[in-house]
Short mmCIF file of C-alpha atoms in Angstrom, two decimals:
data_model
loop_
_atom_site.label_atom_id
_atom_site.label_comp_id
_atom_site.label_asym_id
_atom_site.label_seq_id
_atom_site.Cartn_x
_atom_site.Cartn_y
_atom_site.Cartn_z
CA MET A 28 0.05 -0.09 -0.21
CA SER A 29 1.47 3.14 -0.89
CA LEU A 30 1.42 5.87 1.50
CA PRO A 31 0.61 9.89 0.82
CA LEU A 32 3.67 11.73 1.66
CA GLU A 33 6.67 8.86 0.73
CA ASN A 34 7.55 11.17 -2.02
CA ILE A 35 7.61 14.30 0.42
CA LYS A 36 10.88 15.71 1.84
CA VAL A 37 11.39 17.55 4.79
CA ILE A 38 14.13 19.04 6.77
CA ASP A 39 13.53 18.48 10.60
CA PHE A 40 15.02 21.30 12.58
CA THR A 41 13.04 20.48 15.69
CA HIS A 42 13.93 20.35 19.45
CA LEU A 43 11.22 20.24 21.98
CA LEU A 44 8.35 17.69 21.91
CA PRO A 45 5.63 19.64 19.44
CA GLY A 46 8.02 19.74 16.66
CA GLU A 47 9.40 16.30 17.16
CA LEU A 48 5.81 14.89 17.38
CA THR A 49 4.74 16.89 14.06
CA SER A 50 7.97 15.57 12.47
CA ALA A 51 6.79 11.41 13.70
CA VAL A 52 3.52 12.41 12.26
CA LEU A 53 4.70 12.95 8.86
CA SER A 54 7.15 10.14 9.09
CA ASP A 55 4.50 7.67 9.97
CA MET A 56 2.43 8.57 7.01
CA GLY A 57 5.66 8.29 4.84
CA ALA A 58 7.88 11.06 4.16
CA GLN A 59 11.49 11.50 3.78
CA LEU A 60 12.70 13.15 6.85
CA THR A 61 16.40 14.67 7.33
CA ARG A 62 16.67 15.77 10.94
CA ILE A 63 19.34 18.22 11.72
CA GLU A 64 20.66 18.00 14.97
CA LYS A 65 23.60 20.11 17.22
CA LEU A 66 26.90 18.54 17.75
CA LYS A 67 26.36 18.14 21.06
CA PRO A 68 23.05 16.04 22.22
CA GLY A 69 20.01 18.35 22.75
CA LEU A 70 17.65 18.35 26.09
CA ALA A 71 15.23 15.74 24.54
CA GLN A 72 18.21 13.38 25.04
CA PHE A 73 18.83 13.88 28.79
CA LEU A 74 15.21 13.52 29.71
CA PRO A 75 13.90 10.47 31.78
CA PRO A 76 13.88 7.56 31.95
CA ILE A 77 17.61 6.81 31.13
CA ILE A 78 18.29 3.06 30.20
CA LYS A 79 22.02 2.28 29.51
CA GLY A 80 22.61 6.07 28.87
CA GLU A 81 20.38 6.89 26.73
CA SER A 82 16.36 8.57 26.71
CA LEU A 83 13.54 6.27 26.23
CA TYR A 84 11.75 10.20 25.84
CA PHE A 85 13.80 10.81 23.15
CA TRP A 86 13.65 7.22 21.09
CA SER A 87 9.77 7.31 21.78
CA VAL A 88 9.40 10.13 18.89
CA HIS A 89 12.31 9.38 16.75
CA ARG A 90 12.22 6.93 13.81
CA ASP A 91 12.48 6.57 9.78
CA GLU A 92 15.03 9.51 10.09
CA LYS A 93 18.04 10.57 8.26
CA ARG A 94 20.23 12.26 10.56
CA ILE A 95 22.79 15.31 10.69
CA ALA A 96 24.47 17.14 13.19
CA LEU A 97 25.84 20.85 12.38
CA ASP A 98 27.79 23.68 13.68
CA LEU A 99 24.69 25.66 12.27
CA LYS A 100 26.91 28.63 13.09
CA ASN A 101 29.22 27.60 10.90
CA GLU A 102 28.80 29.55 7.37
CA GLN A 103 29.73 26.04 5.30
CA ALA A 104 26.79 24.66 7.82
CA ILE A 105 24.11 26.65 6.11
CA GLU A 106 25.75 26.00 2.67
CA ILE A 107 24.40 22.46 3.35
CA ILE A 108 21.20 23.09 4.70
CA HIS A 109 20.63 25.36 1.34
CA LYS A 110 21.66 22.00 -0.53
CA LEU A 111 18.79 20.54 1.56
CA VAL A 112 16.44 23.13 0.83
CA LYS A 113 16.58 22.81 -2.75
CA GLU A 114 15.47 19.29 -2.62
CA ALA A 115 12.91 19.81 0.46
CA ASP A 116 9.21 20.46 0.11
CA VAL A 117 8.50 21.00 4.03
CA LEU A 118 10.79 22.37 6.95
CA VAL A 119 9.42 22.32 10.61
CA GLU A 120 11.29 24.16 13.11
CA ASN A 121 10.03 25.64 16.84
CA PHE A 122 12.82 27.33 18.08
CA ARG A 123 11.98 31.53 19.62
CA PRO A 124 10.73 33.22 16.53
CA GLY A 125 13.44 35.05 15.27
CA VAL A 126 16.18 32.60 15.87
CA MET A 127 16.13 30.83 12.64
CA GLY A 128 16.10 34.49 10.74
CA ARG A 129 19.41 35.21 12.48
CA LEU A 130 21.14 31.89 11.48
CA GLY A 131 20.65 32.81 8.23
CA LEU A 132 17.52 30.18 7.78
CA GLY A 133 14.27 32.70 7.81
CA TYR A 134 11.84 31.74 5.48
CA GLY A 135 12.25 34.66 3.36
CA LYS A 136 16.12 33.75 2.72
CA LEU A 137 14.63 29.75 2.47
CA HIS A 138 11.61 30.91 0.29
CA LYS A 139 13.90 32.73 -3.02
CA ILE A 140 16.21 29.11 -2.70
CA ASN A 141 12.95 27.05 -3.00
CA PRO A 142 9.80 29.30 -3.53
CA LYS A 143 7.90 25.97 -3.28
CA LEU A 144 9.07 25.14 0.20
CA VAL A 145 6.64 24.58 2.86
CA TYR A 146 8.62 25.91 6.21
CA CYS A 147 6.19 25.59 9.22
CA SER A 148 7.57 27.32 12.39
CA ILE A 149 6.02 25.89 15.60
CA SER A 150 6.55 28.41 18.76
CA SER A 151 4.41 29.45 22.11
CA TYR A 152 2.31 32.32 21.34
CA GLY A 153 3.00 32.90 17.42
CA GLN A 154 5.73 34.59 15.32
CA ASN A 155 4.03 38.35 15.64
CA SER A 156 2.22 37.98 18.85
CA SER A 157 3.34 40.57 21.69
CA PHE A 158 4.55 37.41 23.62
CA SER A 159 6.71 35.74 21.03
CA GLN A 160 10.09 36.48 22.98
CA ARG A 161 8.49 34.77 26.44
CA PRO A 162 9.77 31.03 27.30
CA ALA A 163 7.07 28.46 27.97
CA HIS A 164 6.38 25.08 28.38
CA ASP A 165 3.63 22.72 28.30
CA VAL A 166 2.14 23.48 31.98
CA ASN A 167 1.79 27.25 31.25
CA MET A 168 -0.18 26.92 28.45
CA GLN A 169 -2.45 24.42 30.12
CA ALA A 170 -2.79 27.33 33.07
CA GLU A 171 -3.15 30.49 30.69
CA THR A 172 -5.55 29.11 28.20
CA GLY A 173 -7.96 27.87 31.28
CA VAL A 174 -7.19 23.93 30.92
CA MET A 175 -6.09 23.74 34.44
CA HIS A 176 -9.14 25.94 35.71
CA VAL A 177 -11.74 23.38 34.47
CA SER A 178 -9.66 20.19 35.42
CA ARG A 179 -9.71 20.59 39.34
CA SER A 180 -9.76 18.19 41.94
CA PRO A 181 -12.78 18.00 44.76
CA ASP A 182 -10.85 20.45 47.20
CA GLY A 183 -11.32 23.26 44.17
CA THR A 184 -7.06 22.36 43.49
CA PRO A 185 -6.45 22.98 39.87
CA LEU A 186 -4.43 19.52 38.83
CA MET A 187 -1.05 19.62 37.20
CA PRO A 188 -1.47 17.84 33.60
CA GLY A 189 -1.15 14.17 33.13
CA THR A 190 -0.79 14.72 29.74
CA LEU A 191 1.29 17.29 27.39
CA LEU A 192 -2.19 18.45 26.08
CA SER A 193 -0.38 21.62 24.35
CA ASP A 194 2.41 19.65 22.77
CA PHE A 195 0.39 17.05 21.55
CA MET A 196 -2.68 20.12 20.30
CA ALA A 197 0.57 22.05 18.85
CA ALA A 198 1.49 19.11 16.43
CA MET A 199 -2.02 18.32 15.09
CA ILE A 200 -2.44 21.47 14.18
CA ALA A 201 0.85 21.73 12.37
CA SER A 202 0.50 18.46 10.96
CA ILE A 203 -2.91 19.47 9.62
CA SER A 204 -1.16 22.75 8.26
CA ILE A 205 1.37 21.43 6.26
CA LEU A 206 -1.11 18.75 4.81
CA GLY A 207 -3.74 21.61 4.14
CA ALA A 208 -0.30 23.66 2.45
CA LEU A 209 0.98 20.59 0.26
CA PHE A 210 -2.76 20.68 -0.98
CA GLU A 211 -2.71 23.97 -1.98
CA ARG A 212 1.31 23.77 -3.70
CA GLN A 213 -0.59 21.11 -6.24
CA GLN A 214 -2.55 24.39 -7.75
CA SER A 215 -0.71 27.07 -6.93
CA GLN A 216 3.78 26.17 -7.45
CA LYS A 217 3.85 28.09 -3.67
CA GLY A 218 5.30 27.38 -0.87
CA LYS A 219 4.17 29.09 2.06
CA HIS A 220 5.15 30.11 5.75
CA LEU A 221 2.79 28.18 8.39
CA ASP A 222 2.67 29.86 11.94
CA VAL A 223 1.48 27.93 14.70
CA SER A 224 1.30 28.82 17.90
CA MET A 225 0.88 26.31 21.37
CA PHE A 226 -1.30 28.53 23.05
CA ASP A 227 -3.82 29.28 19.97
CA SER A 228 -4.03 24.86 19.73
CA VAL A 229 -4.61 24.75 23.00
CA LEU A 230 -6.90 27.46 23.44
CA TRP A 231 -8.85 25.41 20.72
CA THR A 232 -10.14 23.15 23.09
CA GLN A 233 -12.12 25.37 25.12
CA SER A 234 -13.85 26.42 22.52
CA LEU A 235 -17.63 24.87 23.77
CA ALA A 236 -17.02 27.25 27.37
CA GLY A 237 -15.48 30.15 25.27
CA THR A 238 -18.70 30.38 23.36
CA ALA A 239 -20.54 30.91 26.31
CA SER A 240 -18.38 33.24 27.56
CA LEU A 241 -17.96 35.21 24.46
CA TYR A 242 -21.91 35.50 24.40
CA THR A 243 -22.82 35.93 28.35
CA LYS A 244 -19.02 37.98 28.52
CA GLU A 245 -19.08 36.03 31.69
CA GLU A 246 -17.55 33.49 33.55
CA PRO A 247 -19.50 30.26 32.38
CA GLN A 248 -21.10 28.28 35.51
CA GLU A 249 -24.87 26.67 35.55
CA ALA A 250 -24.83 26.75 31.52
CA ASP A 251 -21.18 26.03 31.46
CA PRO A 252 -21.53 23.04 28.53
CA CYS A 253 -18.16 21.83 30.20
CA TYR A 254 -18.98 18.25 32.55
CA ARG A 255 -18.47 19.03 36.09
CA HIS A 256 -18.18 17.74 39.55
CA GLU A 257 -21.70 17.78 39.98
CA LEU A 258 -22.75 15.29 37.21
CA ALA A 259 -24.03 11.88 38.42
CA THR A 260 -23.89 10.56 34.67
CA TYR A 261 -20.52 11.65 33.72
CA ASN A 262 -18.28 11.21 36.18
CA VAL A 263 -15.45 9.39 37.98
CA PHE A 264 -16.43 7.15 41.56
CA LYS A 265 -13.64 5.54 43.63
CA CYS A 266 -13.94 1.55 44.37
CA SER A 267 -13.21 -0.56 47.08
CA ASP A 268 -9.61 -1.47 46.38
CA GLY A 269 -8.85 2.31 45.59
CA ARG A 270 -8.99 1.79 41.59
CA CYS A 271 -11.66 4.19 40.08
CA LEU A 272 -13.62 3.46 37.03
CA VAL A 273 -16.10 5.78 34.89
CA ALA A 274 -19.49 6.17 34.50
CA ALA A 275 -21.18 8.36 31.91
CA PRO A 276 -24.80 6.85 31.37
CA LEU A 277 -25.69 9.86 29.79
CA GLU A 278 -28.68 9.13 27.04
CA PRO A 279 -31.73 7.78 28.66
CA GLN A 280 -31.24 4.12 27.43
CA PHE A 281 -28.11 4.10 28.80
CA TRP A 282 -29.11 5.18 31.77
CA GLU A 283 -31.57 2.53 32.33
CA ILE A 284 -28.97 -0.06 31.44
CA PHE A 285 -26.58 1.32 34.51
CA CYS A 286 -29.14 1.77 37.29
CA ARG A 287 -29.72 -1.67 36.58
CA LYS A 288 -26.61 -3.49 36.22
CA LEU A 289 -26.15 -1.07 39.57
CA GLU A 290 -29.04 -2.91 41.26
CA ARG A 291 -30.51 0.42 42.11
CA GLU A 292 -33.61 0.63 39.61
CA ASP A 293 -35.35 2.75 42.43
CA MET A 294 -32.96 5.50 40.29
CA LEU A 295 -34.59 4.96 37.14
CA LYS A 296 -37.14 7.60 38.59
CA VAL A 297 -34.84 10.09 39.80
CA PHE A 298 -34.16 12.79 36.76
CA PRO A 299 -30.31 12.26 36.30
CA PHE A 300 -29.49 15.61 33.53
CA GLY A 301 -27.68 18.34 34.97
CA MET A 302 -25.59 19.20 38.27
CA ASN A 303 -27.42 16.49 40.72
CA SER A 304 -24.59 16.34 44.12
CA GLU A 305 -27.30 13.95 46.16
CA LEU A 306 -27.53 11.56 43.08
CA ARG A 307 -23.25 11.25 42.24
CA ASP A 308 -22.85 10.47 45.75
CA SER A 309 -25.61 8.01 45.87
CA ILE A 310 -23.84 6.45 42.71
CA GLY A 311 -20.72 6.74 44.44
CA ALA A 312 -21.96 4.62 47.94
CA GLU A 313 -22.58 1.62 45.43
CA PHE A 314 -19.27 1.60 43.58
CA ILE A 315 -17.36 1.78 46.87
CA LYS A 316 -18.83 -1.72 47.68
CA LYS A 317 -16.68 -3.48 45.47
CA THR A 318 -13.46 -3.57 43.61
CA LEU A 319 -12.90 -2.38 39.93
CA ALA A 320 -12.53 -5.74 38.90
CA GLU A 321 -15.61 -7.05 40.21
CA TRP A 322 -17.57 -3.92 38.74
CA MET A 323 -15.98 -4.53 35.23
CA ASP A 324 -17.11 -7.80 35.04
CA ILE A 325 -20.38 -6.37 36.53
CA PHE A 326 -20.49 -4.19 33.92
CA LYS A 327 -19.01 -6.80 31.06
CA ASP A 328 -20.51 -6.12 27.27
CA ALA A 329 -23.50 -3.49 29.39
CA GLU A 330 -23.91 -1.25 26.58
CA CYS A 331 -23.91 2.21 28.92
CA CYS A 332 -20.41 3.21 28.95
CA VAL A 333 -18.73 2.26 32.48
CA SER A 334 -14.60 2.23 31.90
CA PRO A 335 -12.04 1.30 34.15
CA VAL A 336 -9.34 3.93 34.62
CA ASN A 337 -6.04 1.88 33.44
CA THR A 338 -2.65 2.62 33.89
CA ILE A 339 -0.49 3.30 31.31
CA ARG A 340 0.95 -0.19 30.63
CA GLU A 341 -2.81 -1.58 31.05
CA ALA A 342 -4.25 0.98 28.20
CA MET A 343 -1.15 -1.04 26.39
CA GLU A 344 -2.87 -3.55 26.55
CA PHE A 345 -6.73 -2.52 26.25
CA LEU A 346 -8.75 -4.18 22.85
CA PRO A 347 -8.52 -1.35 20.54
CA ALA A 348 -4.66 -0.61 21.06
CA LYS A 349 -3.72 -4.52 20.64
CA GLU A 350 -6.30 -5.16 17.86
CA ARG A 351 -5.40 -1.81 15.68
CA ALA A 352 -1.39 -2.09 16.14
CA LEU A 353 -0.88 1.04 17.53
CA ILE A 354 2.33 -0.15 18.98
CA GLN A 355 5.48 -0.91 17.12
CA ASN A 356 9.15 -1.83 17.91
CA LEU A 357 12.19 0.20 17.53
CA ILE A 358 15.05 -1.81 17.46
CA HIS A 359 18.18 0.15 19.42
CA PRO A 360 21.88 -0.44 19.42
CA VAL A 361 22.11 -0.33 23.22
CA LEU A 362 18.30 -0.61 23.92
CA GLY A 363 17.63 -3.35 22.25
CA ALA A 364 13.46 -3.70 21.03
CA VAL A 365 12.40 -0.23 22.51
CA GLY A 366 8.19 -0.18 21.86
CA GLN A 367 6.50 2.56 19.94
CA MET A 368 3.06 4.21 19.76
CA ARG A 369 2.81 5.17 16.17
CA ALA A 370 0.52 8.01 14.85
CA PRO A 371 -3.24 6.67 14.86
CA LEU A 372 -3.39 7.19 11.59
CA PRO A 373 -5.36 5.31 8.10
CA PHE A 374 -2.50 4.06 6.70
CA ASP A 375 -0.73 0.97 6.05
CA LYS A 376 3.25 2.24 7.33
CA LYS A 377 4.57 -0.92 8.79
CA HIS A 378 2.04 -2.17 11.12
CA GLY A 379 3.78 -4.69 13.38
CA SER A 380 7.07 -4.75 11.33
CA ASP A 381 10.22 -3.45 13.12
CA ILE A 382 11.79 -0.36 12.65
CA THR A 383 15.73 -0.08 13.08
CA ALA A 384 16.95 3.26 14.81
CA ASN A 385 19.43 5.60 13.09
CA ALA A 386 21.66 5.96 16.79
CA ASP A 387 25.12 6.74 14.84
CA LEU A 388 24.86 10.18 14.60
CA ALA A 389 27.71 11.06 12.70
CA ALA A 390 27.83 7.88 10.66
CA SER A 391 24.16 9.35 9.84
CA SER A 392 25.66 12.35 8.84
CA VAL A 393 28.33 11.47 6.89
CA GLU A 394 25.51 9.48 4.52
CA VAL A 395 23.59 12.37 4.50
CA LEU A 396 26.55 14.65 2.87
CA LYS A 397 27.13 11.72 0.31
CA GLU A 398 23.39 11.87 -0.69
CA LEU A 399 24.66 15.30 -1.34
CA GLY A 400 27.81 14.69 -3.45
CA TYR A 401 30.41 15.67 -0.49
CA GLY A 402 33.38 13.59 -1.39
CA PRO A 403 35.82 12.37 1.19
CA GLU A 404 37.95 15.11 1.12
CA GLU A 405 35.66 17.56 1.40
CA ILE A 406 34.11 15.50 4.77
CA SER A 407 37.09 15.41 6.05
CA SER A 408 37.23 19.05 4.93
CA LEU A 409 34.07 19.89 7.44
CA ARG A 410 35.09 17.56 10.18
CA ALA A 411 38.42 19.42 10.64
CA ALA A 412 36.62 22.59 11.14
CA LYS A 413 34.31 21.07 13.21
CA VAL A 414 31.07 21.84 11.57
CA ILE A 415 30.18 17.83 11.66
CA PRO A 416 30.69 15.36 14.35
CA PRO A 417 33.98 13.60 14.80
CA SER A 418 34.34 9.94 12.84
CA SER A 419 32.50 6.46 15.03
CA ALA A 420 33.48 3.11 14.11
CA LYS A 421 29.73 2.63 11.79
CA GLU A 422 31.12 5.50 10.17
CA ALA A 423 34.73 4.15 8.96
CA ALA A 424 32.34 0.36 7.99
CA LEU A 425 30.72 2.80 5.23
CA PRO A 426 31.06 2.16 1.16
CA THR A 427 33.58 4.99 -0.22
#
């Protein structure tokens, strides 16, 4: 089966998760990635968990890519990038706005080299925002966009996010934008600069409550379309073993099944919709009587939207993840088989097949240079000038 981006060449300047995830999505759709790295390992390669000196965080999002390490402050390195750009379709970067321009790699400069280049910049607040130079991470975004405000513990304290929502949302918006620009290019034969903001991307997740706020000019409360802690039919409940489940029997037919399975047919007479703390507590008093496993057995095959709160390990073994081949192995020379979650795209790319990690950065850098037409003497000169990494044992075995 052919893949939609298998003839698309991508230059990857990313070094933070929103950009790295974007490149991984493009790779999963068949794009040919060339990743540009620093001579020294970046932050992602030091993030835990560290096993045998290798970051599982880093290798969770890097696959099917060529890699070249360059000193971007050296003019010869910029010349190498310019050669790559001539043949590229897409460039993805997530430096702070202005950094690429100062390196001589801004959109204006590269557009002249390749007018068809789709150039995607991912940043915290956008290229032209008054906050453009302000540093921020995912947790800042979730606080500033109201996500943490509506995600609270029962005592009202905003919860620290367990998922990097801003990073994943920015990657999704960037990926969609790149695909749209490539489609548009088929008609216009011109590339464009895409300005993707993490803040914008995660604020979009608040669009339901946002509409209510924009219309009423107030903070949404009773009219809030977001699901609140007082809801009895859309909530989390604790079991006797300390584990939790969620119950969401919102529709009348689901509510009827739910009450019968809970052996509380008396609740069928209660109007369950809307905020009802008393009904919520009554349901909670039932669930605390049995373990999670016991309740899952009771609700097995019952069509009323009751689910266990899975751990990550349990989620990996859950039926949809297994059946839909969401996990594949990356074979690493030090770590061995590293399980990865591929992007859940409807394209058949090596599902169930192993992928080999491109772990030798020095050897990979030489391979990229050879594909650009650089000969042994030129490569030796670049190494002597410290434009590329020192040689490695694997590189010595490469054909000349």
